Tab-separated table of C-alpha atoms in Angstrom:
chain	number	residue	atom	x	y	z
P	353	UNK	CA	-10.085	-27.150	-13.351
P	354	UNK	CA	-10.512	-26.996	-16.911
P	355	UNK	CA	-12.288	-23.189	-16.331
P	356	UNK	CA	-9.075	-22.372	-14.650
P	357	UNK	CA	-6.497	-23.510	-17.328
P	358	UNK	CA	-8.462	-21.665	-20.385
P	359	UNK	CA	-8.014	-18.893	-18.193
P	360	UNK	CA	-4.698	-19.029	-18.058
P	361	UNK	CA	-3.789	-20.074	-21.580
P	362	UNK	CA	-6.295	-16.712	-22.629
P	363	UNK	CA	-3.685	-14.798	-20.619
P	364	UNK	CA	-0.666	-15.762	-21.326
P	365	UNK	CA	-1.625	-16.436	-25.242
P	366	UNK	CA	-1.319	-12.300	-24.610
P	367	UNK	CA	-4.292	-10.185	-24.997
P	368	UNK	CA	-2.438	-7.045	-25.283
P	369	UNK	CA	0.390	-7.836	-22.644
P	370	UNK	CA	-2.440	-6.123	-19.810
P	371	UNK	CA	-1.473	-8.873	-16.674
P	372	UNK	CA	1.983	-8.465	-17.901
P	373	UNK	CA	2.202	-5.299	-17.254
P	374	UNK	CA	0.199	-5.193	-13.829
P	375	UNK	CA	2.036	-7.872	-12.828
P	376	UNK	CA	5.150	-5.970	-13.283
P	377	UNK	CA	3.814	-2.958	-11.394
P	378	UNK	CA	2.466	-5.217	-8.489
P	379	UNK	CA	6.272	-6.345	-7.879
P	380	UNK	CA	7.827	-3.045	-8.198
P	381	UNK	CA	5.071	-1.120	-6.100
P	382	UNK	CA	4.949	-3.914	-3.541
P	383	UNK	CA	9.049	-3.754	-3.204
P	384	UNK	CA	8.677	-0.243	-2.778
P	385	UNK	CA	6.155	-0.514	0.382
P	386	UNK	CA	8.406	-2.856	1.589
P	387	UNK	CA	11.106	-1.079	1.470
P	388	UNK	CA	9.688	2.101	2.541
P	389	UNK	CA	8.231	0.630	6.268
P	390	UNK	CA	12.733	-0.379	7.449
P	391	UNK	CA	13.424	3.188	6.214
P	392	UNK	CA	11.002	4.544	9.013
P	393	UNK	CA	12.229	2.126	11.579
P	394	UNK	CA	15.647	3.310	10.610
P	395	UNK	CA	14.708	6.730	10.932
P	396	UNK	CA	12.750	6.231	13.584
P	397	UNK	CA	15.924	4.673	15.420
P	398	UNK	CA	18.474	7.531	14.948
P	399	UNK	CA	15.034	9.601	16.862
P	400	UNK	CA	13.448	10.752	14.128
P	401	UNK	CA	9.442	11.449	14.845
P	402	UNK	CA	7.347	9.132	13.185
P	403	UNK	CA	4.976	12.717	12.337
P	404	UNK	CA	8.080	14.270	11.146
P	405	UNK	CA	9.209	10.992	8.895
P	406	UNK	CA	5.352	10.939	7.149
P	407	UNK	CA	4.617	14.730	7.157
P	408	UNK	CA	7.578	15.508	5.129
P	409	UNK	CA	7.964	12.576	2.670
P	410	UNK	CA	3.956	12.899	1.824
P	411	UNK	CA	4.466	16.713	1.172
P	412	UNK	CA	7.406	16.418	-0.573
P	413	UNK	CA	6.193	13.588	-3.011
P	414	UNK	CA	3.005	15.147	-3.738
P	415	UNK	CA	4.308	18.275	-4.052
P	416	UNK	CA	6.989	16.665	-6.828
P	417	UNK	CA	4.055	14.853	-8.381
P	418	UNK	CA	1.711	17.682	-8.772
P	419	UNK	CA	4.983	19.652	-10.248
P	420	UNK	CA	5.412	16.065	-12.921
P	421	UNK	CA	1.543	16.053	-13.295
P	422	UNK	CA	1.604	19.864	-14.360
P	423	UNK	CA	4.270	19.327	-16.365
P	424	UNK	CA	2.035	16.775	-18.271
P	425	UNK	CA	-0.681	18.227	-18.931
P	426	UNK	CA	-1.787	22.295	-20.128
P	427	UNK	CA	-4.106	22.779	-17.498
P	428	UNK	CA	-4.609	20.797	-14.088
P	429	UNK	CA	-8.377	21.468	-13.845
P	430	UNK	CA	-9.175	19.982	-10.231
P	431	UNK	CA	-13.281	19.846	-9.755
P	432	UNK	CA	-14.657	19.799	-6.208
P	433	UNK	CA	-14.817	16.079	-6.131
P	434	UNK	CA	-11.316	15.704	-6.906
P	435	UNK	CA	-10.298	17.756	-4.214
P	436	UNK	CA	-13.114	16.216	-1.782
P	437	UNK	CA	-11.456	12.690	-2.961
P	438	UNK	CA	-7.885	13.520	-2.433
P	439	UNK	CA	-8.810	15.091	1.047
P	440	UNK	CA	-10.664	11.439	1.999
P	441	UNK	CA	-8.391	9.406	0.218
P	442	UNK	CA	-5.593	11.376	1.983
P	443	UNK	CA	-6.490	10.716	5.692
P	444	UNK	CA	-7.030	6.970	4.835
P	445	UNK	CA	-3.899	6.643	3.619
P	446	UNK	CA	-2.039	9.107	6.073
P	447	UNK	CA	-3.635	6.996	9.616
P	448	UNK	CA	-2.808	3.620	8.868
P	449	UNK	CA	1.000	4.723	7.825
P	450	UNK	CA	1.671	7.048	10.831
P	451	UNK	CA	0.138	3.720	13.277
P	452	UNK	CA	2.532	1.213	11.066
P	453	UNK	CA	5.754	4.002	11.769
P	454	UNK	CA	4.526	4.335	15.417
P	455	UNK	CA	4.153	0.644	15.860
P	456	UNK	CA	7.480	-0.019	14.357
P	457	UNK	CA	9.323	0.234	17.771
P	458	UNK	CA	7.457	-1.669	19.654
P	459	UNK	CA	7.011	-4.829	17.535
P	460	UNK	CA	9.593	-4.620	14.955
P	461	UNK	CA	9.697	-3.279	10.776
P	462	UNK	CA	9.350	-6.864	9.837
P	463	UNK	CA	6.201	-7.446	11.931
P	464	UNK	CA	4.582	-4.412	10.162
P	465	UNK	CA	5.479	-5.136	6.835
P	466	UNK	CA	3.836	-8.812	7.616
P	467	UNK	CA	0.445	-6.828	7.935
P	468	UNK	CA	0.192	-5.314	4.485
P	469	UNK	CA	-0.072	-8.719	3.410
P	470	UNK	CA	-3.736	-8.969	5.295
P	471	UNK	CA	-6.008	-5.990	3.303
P	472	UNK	CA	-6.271	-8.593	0.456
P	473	UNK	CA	-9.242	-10.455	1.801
P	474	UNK	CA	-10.914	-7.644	3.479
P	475	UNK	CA	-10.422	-5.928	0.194
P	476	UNK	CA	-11.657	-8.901	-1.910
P	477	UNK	CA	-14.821	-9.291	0.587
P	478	UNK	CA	-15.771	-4.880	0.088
P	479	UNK	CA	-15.536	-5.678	-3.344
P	480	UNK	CA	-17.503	-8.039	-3.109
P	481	UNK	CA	-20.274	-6.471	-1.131
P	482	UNK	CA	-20.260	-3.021	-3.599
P	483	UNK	CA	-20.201	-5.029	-6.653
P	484	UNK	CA	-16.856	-3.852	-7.442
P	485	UNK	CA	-16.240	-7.581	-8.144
P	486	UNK	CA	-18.141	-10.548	-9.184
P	487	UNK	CA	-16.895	-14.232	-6.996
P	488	UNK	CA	-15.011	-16.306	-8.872
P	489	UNK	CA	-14.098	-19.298	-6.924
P	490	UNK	CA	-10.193	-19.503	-8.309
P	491	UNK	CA	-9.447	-15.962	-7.247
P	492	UNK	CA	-11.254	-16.520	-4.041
P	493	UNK	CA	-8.693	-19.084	-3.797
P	494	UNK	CA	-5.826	-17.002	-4.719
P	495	UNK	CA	-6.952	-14.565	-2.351
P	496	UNK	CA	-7.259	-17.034	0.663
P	497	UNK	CA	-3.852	-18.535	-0.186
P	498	UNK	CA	-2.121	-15.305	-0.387
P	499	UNK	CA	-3.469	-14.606	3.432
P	500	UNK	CA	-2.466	-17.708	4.608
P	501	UNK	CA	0.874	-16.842	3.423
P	502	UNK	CA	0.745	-13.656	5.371
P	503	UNK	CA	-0.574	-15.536	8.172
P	504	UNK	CA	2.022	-17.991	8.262
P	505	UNK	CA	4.579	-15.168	8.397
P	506	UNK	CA	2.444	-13.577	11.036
P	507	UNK	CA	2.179	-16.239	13.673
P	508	UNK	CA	6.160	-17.002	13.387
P	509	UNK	CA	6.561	-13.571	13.806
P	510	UNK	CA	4.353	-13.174	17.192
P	511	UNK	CA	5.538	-16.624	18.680
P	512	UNK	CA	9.297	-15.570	18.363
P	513	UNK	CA	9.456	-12.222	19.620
P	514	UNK	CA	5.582	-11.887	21.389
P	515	UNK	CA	5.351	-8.088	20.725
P	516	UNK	CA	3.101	-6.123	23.621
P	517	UNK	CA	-0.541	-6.557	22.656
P	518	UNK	CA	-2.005	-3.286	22.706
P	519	UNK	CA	0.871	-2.454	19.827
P	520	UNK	CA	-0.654	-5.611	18.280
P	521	UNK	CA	-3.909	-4.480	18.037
P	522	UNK	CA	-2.943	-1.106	16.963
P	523	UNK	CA	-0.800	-2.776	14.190
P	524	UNK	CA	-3.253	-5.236	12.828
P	525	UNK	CA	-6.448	-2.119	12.879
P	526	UNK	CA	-3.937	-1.155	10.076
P	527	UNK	CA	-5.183	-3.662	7.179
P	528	UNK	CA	-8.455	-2.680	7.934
P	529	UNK	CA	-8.256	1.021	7.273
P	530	UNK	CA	-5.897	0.170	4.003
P	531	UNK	CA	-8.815	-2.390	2.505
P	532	UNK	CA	-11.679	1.101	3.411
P	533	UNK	CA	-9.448	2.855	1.465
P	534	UNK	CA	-8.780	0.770	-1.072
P	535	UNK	CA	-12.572	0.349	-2.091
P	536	UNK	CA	-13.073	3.915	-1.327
P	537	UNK	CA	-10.313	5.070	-3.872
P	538	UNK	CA	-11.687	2.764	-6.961
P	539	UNK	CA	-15.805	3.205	-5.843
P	540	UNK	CA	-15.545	7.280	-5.765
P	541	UNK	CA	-12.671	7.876	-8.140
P	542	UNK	CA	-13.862	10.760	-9.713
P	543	UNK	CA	-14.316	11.163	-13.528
P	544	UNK	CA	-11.739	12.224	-15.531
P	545	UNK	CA	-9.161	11.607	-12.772
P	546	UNK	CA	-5.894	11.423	-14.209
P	547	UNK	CA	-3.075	8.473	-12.123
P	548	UNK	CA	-0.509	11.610	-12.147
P	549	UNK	CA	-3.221	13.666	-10.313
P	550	UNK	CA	-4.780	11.316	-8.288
P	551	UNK	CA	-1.495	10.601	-6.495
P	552	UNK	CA	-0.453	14.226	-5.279
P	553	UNK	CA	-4.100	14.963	-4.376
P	554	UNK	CA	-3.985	11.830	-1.908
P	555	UNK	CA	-0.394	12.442	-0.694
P	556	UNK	CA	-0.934	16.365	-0.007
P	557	UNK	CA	-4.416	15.137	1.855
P	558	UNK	CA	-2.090	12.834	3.586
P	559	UNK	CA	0.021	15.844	4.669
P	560	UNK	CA	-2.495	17.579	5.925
P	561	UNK	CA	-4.039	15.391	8.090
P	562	UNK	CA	-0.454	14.495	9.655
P	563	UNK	CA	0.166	18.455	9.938
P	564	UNK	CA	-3.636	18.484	11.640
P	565	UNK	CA	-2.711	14.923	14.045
P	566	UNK	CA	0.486	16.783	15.156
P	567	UNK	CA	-1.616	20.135	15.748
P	568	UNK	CA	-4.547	18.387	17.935
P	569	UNK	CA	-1.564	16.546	19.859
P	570	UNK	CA	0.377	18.830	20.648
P	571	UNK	CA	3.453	17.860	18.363
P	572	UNK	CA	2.663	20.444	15.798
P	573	UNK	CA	6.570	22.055	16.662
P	574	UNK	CA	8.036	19.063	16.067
P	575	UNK	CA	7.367	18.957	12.553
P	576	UNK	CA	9.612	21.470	12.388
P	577	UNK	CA	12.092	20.823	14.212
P	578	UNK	CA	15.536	19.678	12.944
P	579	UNK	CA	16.019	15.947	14.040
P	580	UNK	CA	19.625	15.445	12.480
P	581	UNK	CA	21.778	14.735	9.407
P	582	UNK	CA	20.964	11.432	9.584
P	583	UNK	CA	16.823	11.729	10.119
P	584	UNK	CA	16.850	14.392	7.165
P	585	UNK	CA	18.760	12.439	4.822
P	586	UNK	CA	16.407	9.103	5.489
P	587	UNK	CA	13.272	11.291	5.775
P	588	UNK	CA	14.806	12.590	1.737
P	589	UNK	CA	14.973	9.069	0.386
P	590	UNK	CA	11.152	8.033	2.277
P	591	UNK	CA	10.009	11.256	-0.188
P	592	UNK	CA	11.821	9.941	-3.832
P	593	UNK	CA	10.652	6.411	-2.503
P	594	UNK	CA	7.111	7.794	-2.271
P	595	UNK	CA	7.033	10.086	-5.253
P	596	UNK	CA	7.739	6.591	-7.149
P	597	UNK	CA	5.763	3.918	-5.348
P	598	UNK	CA	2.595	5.730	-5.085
P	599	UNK	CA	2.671	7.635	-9.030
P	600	UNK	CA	2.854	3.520	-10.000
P	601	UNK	CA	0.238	2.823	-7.207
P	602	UNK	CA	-2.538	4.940	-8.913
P	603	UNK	CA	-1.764	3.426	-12.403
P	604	UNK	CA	-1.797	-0.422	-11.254
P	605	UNK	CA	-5.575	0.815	-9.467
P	606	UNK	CA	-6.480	2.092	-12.244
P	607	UNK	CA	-5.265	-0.844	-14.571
P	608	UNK	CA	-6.276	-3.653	-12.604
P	609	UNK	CA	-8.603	-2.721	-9.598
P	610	UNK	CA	-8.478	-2.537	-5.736
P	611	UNK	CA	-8.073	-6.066	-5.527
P	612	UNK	CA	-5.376	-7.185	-7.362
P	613	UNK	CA	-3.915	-3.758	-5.946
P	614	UNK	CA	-4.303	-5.076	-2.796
P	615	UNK	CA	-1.524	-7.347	-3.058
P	616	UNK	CA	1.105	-5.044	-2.998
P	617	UNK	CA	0.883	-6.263	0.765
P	618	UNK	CA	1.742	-9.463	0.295
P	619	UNK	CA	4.510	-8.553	-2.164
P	620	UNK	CA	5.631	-5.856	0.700
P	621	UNK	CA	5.407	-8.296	3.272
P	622	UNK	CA	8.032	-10.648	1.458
P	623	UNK	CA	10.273	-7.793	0.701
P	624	UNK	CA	9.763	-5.802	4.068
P	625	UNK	CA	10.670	-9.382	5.993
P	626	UNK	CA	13.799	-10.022	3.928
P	627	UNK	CA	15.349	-6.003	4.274
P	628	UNK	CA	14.333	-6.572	7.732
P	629	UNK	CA	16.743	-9.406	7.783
P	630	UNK	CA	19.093	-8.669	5.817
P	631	UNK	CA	19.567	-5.146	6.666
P	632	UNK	CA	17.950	-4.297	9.999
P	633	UNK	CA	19.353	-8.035	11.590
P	634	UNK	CA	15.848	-8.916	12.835
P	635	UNK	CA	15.067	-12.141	12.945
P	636	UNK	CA	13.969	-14.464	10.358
P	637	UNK	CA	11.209	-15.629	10.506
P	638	UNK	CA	10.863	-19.470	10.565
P	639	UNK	CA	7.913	-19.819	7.898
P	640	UNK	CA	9.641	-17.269	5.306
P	641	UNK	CA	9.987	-19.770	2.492
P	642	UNK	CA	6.371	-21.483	2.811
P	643	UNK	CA	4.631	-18.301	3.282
P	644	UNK	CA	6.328	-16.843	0.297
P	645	UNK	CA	5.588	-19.892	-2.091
P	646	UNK	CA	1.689	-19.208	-0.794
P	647	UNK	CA	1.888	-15.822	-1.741
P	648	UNK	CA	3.517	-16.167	-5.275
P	649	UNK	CA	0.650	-18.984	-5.893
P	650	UNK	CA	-2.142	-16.404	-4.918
P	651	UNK	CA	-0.525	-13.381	-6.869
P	652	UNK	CA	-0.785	-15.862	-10.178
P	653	UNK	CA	-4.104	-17.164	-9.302
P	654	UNK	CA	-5.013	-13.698	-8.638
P	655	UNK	CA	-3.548	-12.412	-11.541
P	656	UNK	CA	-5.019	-15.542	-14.547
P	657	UNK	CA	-8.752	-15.623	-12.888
P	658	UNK	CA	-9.195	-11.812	-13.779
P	659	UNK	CA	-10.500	-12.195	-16.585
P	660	UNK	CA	-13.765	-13.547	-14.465
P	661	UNK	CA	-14.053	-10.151	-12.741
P	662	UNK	CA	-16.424	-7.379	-12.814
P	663	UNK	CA	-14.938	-3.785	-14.255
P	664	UNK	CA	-13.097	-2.384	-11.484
P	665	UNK	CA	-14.048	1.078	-11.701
């Protein structure tokens, strides 16, 4: 216990304001996802394509980053491996958020947002295995008690409504493919990989493997096709929403690791749940207030046992 507490007085004595600032980009990004999974179910609602909803708002954020990133800097000089990495980092991100937009109207934007709350622990245990991390029993326990948070909110969630369960398998292969990509984003970040151009490389990879999931299903037309006022004017606000959460997603990797990145979900969960309810009139779920003390106890222990960690990248 005593480990613990000089741990925490080292870091909030302030050594250079570092978990501070993470911590304030954790909240903001983690809003953000939230927020962003009831704008697809709204879209998705008023009949807007799932395809049509991610192809357009990754293109059009990555295309405005790349313009803000060139804006930046003289020269955007992109080697091979940047481009391999924003190609591979692109179709992990792009599969796991056309399933979650899919999935959304068969078991609910709230239920979705609950599984961004899982990659923390399969994150934590890649990390683990590449060395990305060394084990450090009080952010194993942060870890585990942000989870159970999101597994709190989880089983509520599936004993109230009891979504079908081949959407519930397809939703929860999501924080799997989210903790492969976080490792795979901080283990083969390439040198002298810039935040600002990591994030339009990944969301223009994202693009194109939507563009190349709509062409090999047939659906290629319908990214083209106009779905209504009301579609293009959510689909607008999904792009500034993305152009935002995932410029501050690159810098909190780069800051602070896939790990503590990870819990973005958890955050997201929390906020997803509570637009969900507030906006969307789903349900609330019954464990909302326990699962969310959970999680704010694992982001801090998360967040003062860092100091105990291997570099991230």
């Amino acid at each position: 216990m005593r480990r613990f507490t000089d741990i925490a007085a080292t870091r909030f004595r302030g050594s250079g304001g570092f978990e501070w600032a993470s911590l304030s980009y954790l909240l903001v990004v983690g809003s953000l996802l939230g927020v962003s999974i009831n704008i697809a179910k709204m879209t998705i609602e008023r009949g807007g394509s799932p395809l049509f909803l991610l192809f357009w708002a990754t293109l059009g954020a990555g295309t405005a980053l790349l313009v803000i990133a060139r804006l930046l800097q003289n020269k955007l000089q992109l080697t091979q491996a940047m481009i391999v990495y924003g190609l591979v980092s692109g179709a992990l991100f792009a599969v796991p958020n056309l399933l979650a937009f899919m999935a959304i109207e068969k078991v609910g934007a709230g239920f979705v947002a609950l599984n961004f709350a899982f990659p923390i622990l399969l994150t934590y245990a890649l990390a683990l295995v590449f060395v990305i991390e060394q084990f450090d029993r009080w952010r194993a326990i942060g870890v585990a008690a942000g989870l159970a948070g999101g597994v709190l909110l989880a089983i509520g969630k599936v004993m109230n409504d009891n979504p079908p369960l081949p959407w519930l398998l397809i939703t929860f292969s999501v924080p799997v493919i989210i903790a492969l990509g976080n490792i795979y984003r901080t283990v083969y970040w390439p040198q002298g990989l810039r935040p600002i151009v990591a994030a339009p490389l990944m969301l223009l990879g994202g693009a194109l493997t939507t563009g190349m999931i709509a062409l090999f299903d047939g659906q290629f037309a319908v990214l083209w096709q106009l779905q209504g006022a009301a579609v293009e004017m959510l689909t607008l606000v999904q792009t500034f929403g993305f152009t935002l959460l995932y410029l501050l997603y690159f810098v909190l990797q780069k800051r602070a690791g896939p790990v503590y990145l990870s819990q973005i979900g958890s955050v997201g969960a929390v906020a997803g749940v509570c637009v969900a309810v507030l906006i969307l009139e789903e349900a609330l779920p019954s464990a909302l207030l326990p699962a969310g003390i959970l999680i704010l106890i694992g982001i801090v222990m998360v967040s003062l046992a860092k100091s105990a960690s291997a570099p991230s990248s």
